[in-house]
Amino acid sequence: MSLSIVIPAYNEEGSLQELHAKLVESLTEIGQEYEIIFVDDGSSDGTFSALEKLHTTDPNVKVIRFRRNFGKAAALTAGFRAAQGEIIVTMDADLQDDPVEIPRFLEKLDEGYDLVTGWKYPRLDPLSKTLPSRLANGTVRMAAGLDIHDMNCGFKAMRRTVTEEITLYGELHRYIPVLANWRGFRLAEIKVKHHPRPYGKSKYGLERLARGLFDFMTVFFLSRFNRRPLHFFGMFGLLAFLAGFAIDAYLAYIRLVLGIFIGHRPLLTLGTLLITIGVQFFSFGLLAEMFTYGAMSKERDYSIRETLE
Ligand code: UDP
Ligand code: MG
């Protein structure tokens, strides 16, 4: 069984050497074949030259350098694509995650899980980070029905199939557990040691609360209606259309049977508006179905646990 450690790094020159030393210590103890893949996400400090140095001294170190900063999700994706191990461990480059925990992740995977995610406990970050994070985690936990306390922990271990099947873009790296759960992978959580950031600055601030909310809407929507968008848009479309139709039918009755003029009635506007909105929702839904059909011809819509042949 071989391991790939994937580490996104954006302006982390200070910690890389120490991180590498700690990793090698822990990985040597585990005694399995391994590779360490650093992804330099367009750093503007000495991150790349530090990685170059590690690469020349350690043949197990691979480095991917982005042309510019593309974000953590992109960095992880590039690392996943390059990884050759059967098990993939992701961790942050800032020494907040401790390599000594890796064996515990592997033990947990061995119990039959596909993804083991870390729970930074106790978390050593400023309150301005921990508070919004708790809020976000609570919301996601409730809405996605996932019993995980720390969605966005960068420290995770997963089987190769997980990285092959989930698609990350934008900032969806925060929702790896939600995406994996949606595909039926078995998830576990372990508490991990967390250290305060010794070098450099955090790349994320309060603004991630709002952005996280939008991303969560994306993930939530995708996990429910990704393959049947018309069910979502069509429902609103149908309700709006029927309400509008009823209103206008009522007005038509008044005008045609009772002979009363209706041109001045606000209800007329409402009815017409509802019909228009209803038709639009339908069109959205149908358009989305067209995209889905196109995408599905290339993608797999299911996830196979095993086959007996
Ligand atoms: N990171 C990255 N690209 C980015 C932002 C962050 O590769 O655009 C990396 C960063 O170098 C670190 C990890 O993602 O290894 C987590 O970032 P950070 O420690 O700033 O997040 P926090 O721990 O404060 O939530
Ligand atoms: Mg950090």
XYZ file of C-alpha atoms and ligand atoms in Angstrom:
335
model
C 0.000 0.000 0.000
C 1.505 3.320 -0.994
C 0.849 6.799 0.292
C 0.657 10.153 -1.416
C 0.780 13.235 0.764
C -0.713 16.240 -1.036
C 0.121 19.656 0.363
C -1.128 22.938 -1.126
C 1.159 25.835 -0.266
C 0.562 29.486 -0.897
C 3.252 31.746 0.540
C 4.434 29.306 3.161
C 8.214 29.576 2.767
C 8.820 29.667 6.522
C 7.376 26.297 7.403
C 8.256 24.024 4.496
C 11.600 22.722 5.638
C 10.401 21.899 9.131
C 7.217 20.338 7.750
C 9.210 18.149 5.408
C 11.503 16.971 8.206
C 8.545 16.069 10.424
C 6.798 14.316 7.558
C 9.823 12.204 6.704
C 10.164 11.199 10.344
C 6.546 10.118 10.585
C 6.446 8.422 7.169
C 9.652 6.489 7.756
C 8.136 5.104 10.906
C 5.042 3.959 8.998
C 7.389 2.153 6.651
C 5.296 2.229 3.493
C 6.232 3.580 0.131
C 5.338 7.242 -0.119
C 5.550 10.415 -2.146
C 5.094 13.974 -0.967
C 3.471 16.258 -3.513
C 3.725 19.966 -2.849
C 1.597 22.265 -4.947
C 2.894 25.817 -5.012
C -0.276 27.771 -5.625
C 1.343 30.791 -7.295
C 3.285 31.960 -4.245
C 5.039 35.319 -4.364
C 7.550 34.555 -1.602
C 10.358 31.992 -1.493
C 8.005 28.989 -1.429
C 9.102 27.627 -4.766
C 12.831 27.859 -4.111
C 12.322 26.155 -0.749
C 10.451 23.365 -2.544
C 13.105 23.129 -5.214
C 15.661 22.551 -2.480
C 13.568 19.790 -0.923
C 13.094 18.209 -4.322
C 16.819 18.020 -5.018
C 17.601 16.465 -1.649
C 14.643 14.089 -1.362
C 13.593 11.949 -4.355
C 10.179 11.381 -2.738
C 9.308 15.055 -3.036
C 7.406 16.169 -6.113
C 6.554 19.759 -6.804
C 3.844 21.281 -8.948
C 4.062 25.000 -9.503
C 1.048 27.020 -10.641
C 1.476 30.040 -12.867
C -0.598 32.133 -10.520
C -2.735 31.704 -7.437
C -5.638 29.450 -8.376
C -6.894 28.611 -4.882
C -6.764 25.648 -2.565
C -9.346 23.547 -4.420
C -7.376 23.816 -7.653
C -4.125 23.013 -5.844
C -5.656 19.913 -4.288
C -7.068 18.814 -7.633
C -3.666 19.114 -9.297
C -2.146 17.122 -6.444
C -4.826 14.423 -6.698
C -4.238 14.044 -10.413
C -0.508 13.630 -9.922
C -0.810 11.298 -6.932
C 0.066 7.668 -7.495
C -0.568 6.262 -4.045
C -3.499 4.085 -3.115
C -4.131 6.307 -0.149
C -4.028 10.043 -0.321
C -3.421 12.261 2.657
C -3.990 15.997 2.406
C -2.639 18.493 4.875
C -1.946 22.207 5.160
C 1.563 23.524 4.650
C 1.557 25.831 7.648
C 2.510 23.300 10.374
C -0.909 23.619 11.980
C -1.505 19.976 11.103
C 0.902 17.562 12.733
C 2.394 14.715 10.666
C 2.560 12.480 13.734
C -1.203 12.000 13.316
C -0.898 10.260 9.940
C -0.751 6.716 11.371
C -4.031 7.312 13.204
C -5.687 8.336 9.944
C -4.457 5.158 8.296
C -5.688 2.984 11.159
C -9.116 4.512 10.862
C -9.195 3.968 7.092
C -8.290 0.355 7.785
C -11.469 -0.041 9.782
C -13.268 0.147 6.469
C -13.749 3.832 5.793
C -13.116 5.616 2.518
C -12.487 9.068 3.925
C -11.199 10.036 7.331
C -11.369 13.681 8.137
C -9.598 15.519 10.949
C -11.296 17.456 13.663
C -8.992 20.178 14.963
C -9.485 19.735 18.681
C -8.854 21.893 20.570
C -8.550 24.384 17.778
C -5.786 26.922 18.207
C -6.933 29.776 16.041
C -8.165 33.265 16.934
C -11.837 33.620 17.892
C -12.478 35.598 14.705
C -11.876 32.317 12.885
C -13.280 29.724 15.217
C -16.632 31.419 15.764
C -17.663 31.763 12.105
C -16.308 28.302 11.521
C -18.550 26.814 14.219
C -21.528 28.562 12.726
C -20.730 27.271 9.269
C -20.070 23.749 10.491
C -23.318 23.674 12.445
C -25.335 24.795 9.446
C -23.740 22.296 7.126
C -24.081 19.532 9.672
C -27.797 20.139 9.953
C -28.560 20.786 6.315
C -26.464 17.954 4.928
C -27.300 15.552 7.750
C -23.627 14.795 8.264
C -22.283 14.084 11.713
C -18.970 15.843 11.192
C -17.721 18.698 13.337
C -14.988 20.146 11.190
C -15.785 20.102 7.470
C -12.977 22.340 6.429
C -10.093 20.650 8.187
C -7.274 20.424 5.652
C -6.032 17.238 7.255
C -7.688 14.214 5.666
C -6.919 10.748 4.414
C -8.857 9.042 1.681
C -8.805 6.157 -0.685
C -7.831 6.891 -4.230
C -11.368 6.286 -5.492
C -12.579 9.290 -3.518
C -10.179 11.665 -5.222
C -11.025 10.160 -8.577
C -14.731 10.609 -8.151
C -15.228 13.981 -6.561
C -14.840 17.175 -8.517
C -13.405 20.218 -6.779
C -13.385 23.710 -8.194
C -13.709 27.246 -6.856
C -13.725 26.842 -3.092
C -15.498 23.534 -2.845
C -12.548 21.967 -1.016
C -14.428 22.955 2.140
C -17.131 20.485 1.324
C -15.128 17.384 0.490
C -16.984 15.393 3.184
C -20.370 16.501 1.835
C -19.408 15.641 -1.729
C -17.988 12.280 -0.689
C -21.013 11.463 1.421
C -23.271 12.242 -1.480
C -21.505 9.615 -3.537
C -21.951 7.041 -0.835
C -18.424 6.900 0.538
C -18.049 5.860 4.172
C -16.836 8.729 6.340
C -15.181 8.888 9.728
C -13.805 11.704 11.825
C -10.878 11.676 14.242
C -9.722 14.375 16.607
C -6.323 15.736 15.653
C -3.759 17.907 17.370
C -3.799 21.445 16.108
C -1.034 23.993 16.434
C -1.145 27.770 16.179
C 0.277 29.038 12.912
C 4.042 29.505 13.536
C 4.968 31.269 10.277
C 3.222 33.351 7.662
C -0.368 34.565 7.607
C -3.725 32.865 7.261
C -5.081 33.128 3.732
C -8.684 33.249 4.825
C -10.548 35.788 6.941
C -14.108 36.614 7.884
C -15.145 36.965 4.265
C -15.134 33.211 4.014
C -18.329 33.066 6.022
C -20.315 34.678 3.228
C -18.467 32.850 0.496
C -18.834 29.621 2.376
C -22.574 30.176 2.438
C -22.757 30.533 -1.337
C -20.587 27.471 -1.786
C -22.789 25.567 0.558
C -25.843 26.529 -1.470
C -24.025 25.196 -4.521
C -23.134 21.928 -2.864
C -26.570 21.510 -1.335
C -28.300 22.211 -4.622
C -25.942 19.994 -6.578
C -26.267 17.093 -4.206
C -30.042 17.174 -4.423
C -30.907 18.297 -7.908
C -27.755 18.026 -9.972
C -29.152 15.198 -12.077
C -32.716 16.402 -12.229
C -32.771 20.192 -12.361
C -36.235 20.276 -13.882
C -37.593 18.763 -10.678
C -36.392 21.839 -8.851
C -37.219 24.575 -11.344
C -40.273 22.768 -12.604
C -41.843 22.710 -9.152
C -41.653 26.490 -8.815
C -42.634 26.878 -12.430
C -45.700 24.736 -12.022
C -46.852 26.497 -8.850
C -46.401 29.954 -10.365
C -48.046 29.008 -13.616
C -51.070 27.385 -11.985
C -51.596 30.311 -9.608
C -51.347 32.766 -12.502
C -53.659 30.684 -14.638
C -56.299 30.485 -11.893
C -56.172 34.234 -11.353
C -56.488 35.032 -15.038
C -59.254 32.468 -15.524
C -61.173 34.132 -12.710
C -60.687 37.537 -14.349
C -61.733 36.145 -17.719
C -64.925 34.858 -16.129
C -65.655 38.277 -14.656
C -65.013 39.992 -17.967
C -66.705 37.544 -20.332
C -69.605 36.227 -18.262
C -70.350 39.054 -15.887
C -69.343 41.715 -18.388
C -67.358 43.810 -15.882
C -64.224 45.627 -17.078
C -61.005 44.324 -15.549
C -58.329 46.502 -17.166
C -57.748 48.470 -13.967
C -57.317 45.500 -11.630
C -53.940 44.860 -9.955
C -54.836 41.163 -9.944
C -54.495 41.160 -13.715
C -50.856 42.187 -13.449
C -50.212 39.577 -10.793
C -51.777 36.799 -12.833
C -49.842 37.687 -15.956
C -46.620 37.994 -13.967
C -47.064 34.577 -12.377
C -47.686 32.919 -15.732
C -44.563 34.558 -17.177
C -42.434 33.530 -14.206
C -43.789 30.008 -14.381
C -42.843 29.663 -18.041
C -39.389 31.052 -17.283
C -38.758 28.579 -14.495
C -39.679 25.791 -16.853
C -37.274 27.092 -19.470
C -34.476 27.267 -16.873
C -35.167 23.724 -15.859
C -35.195 22.445 -19.421
C -31.981 24.300 -20.248
C -30.371 22.794 -17.164
C -31.530 19.350 -18.284
C -29.794 19.937 -21.600
C -26.526 20.684 -19.789
C -26.971 17.711 -17.522
C -27.548 15.409 -20.460
C -24.394 16.700 -22.118
C -22.344 16.306 -18.935
C -23.669 12.852 -18.139
C -22.423 11.411 -21.394
C -18.900 11.985 -20.059
C -19.372 11.429 -16.356
C -20.455 8.538 -14.212
C -23.550 9.133 -12.182
C -22.945 6.282 -9.781
C -20.249 5.030 -7.504
C -19.332 1.355 -7.367
C -18.221 -0.091 -4.056
C -17.173 -3.450 -5.451
C -17.868 -5.879 -8.257
C -17.771 -9.672 -8.149
C -16.840 -11.243 -11.442
N -3.658 27.716 0.377
C -3.453 27.546 -0.991
N -3.989 28.463 -1.856
C -4.745 29.521 -1.435
C -4.962 29.674 -0.053
C -4.418 28.748 0.839
O -2.800 26.606 -1.401
O -5.195 30.300 -2.262
C -3.088 26.749 1.324
C -2.221 27.368 2.395
O -0.901 27.574 1.941
C -2.305 26.340 3.494
C -3.721 25.814 3.350
O -4.133 26.127 2.032
O -1.396 25.281 3.288
C -4.671 26.391 4.375
O -4.582 27.798 4.371
P -4.557 28.651 5.714
O -3.631 28.021 6.709
O -4.300 30.058 5.360
O -6.054 28.478 6.214
P -6.507 28.439 7.747
O -5.723 27.351 8.433
O -6.187 29.778 8.291
O -7.970 28.137 7.665
Mg -3.758 27.148 8.596
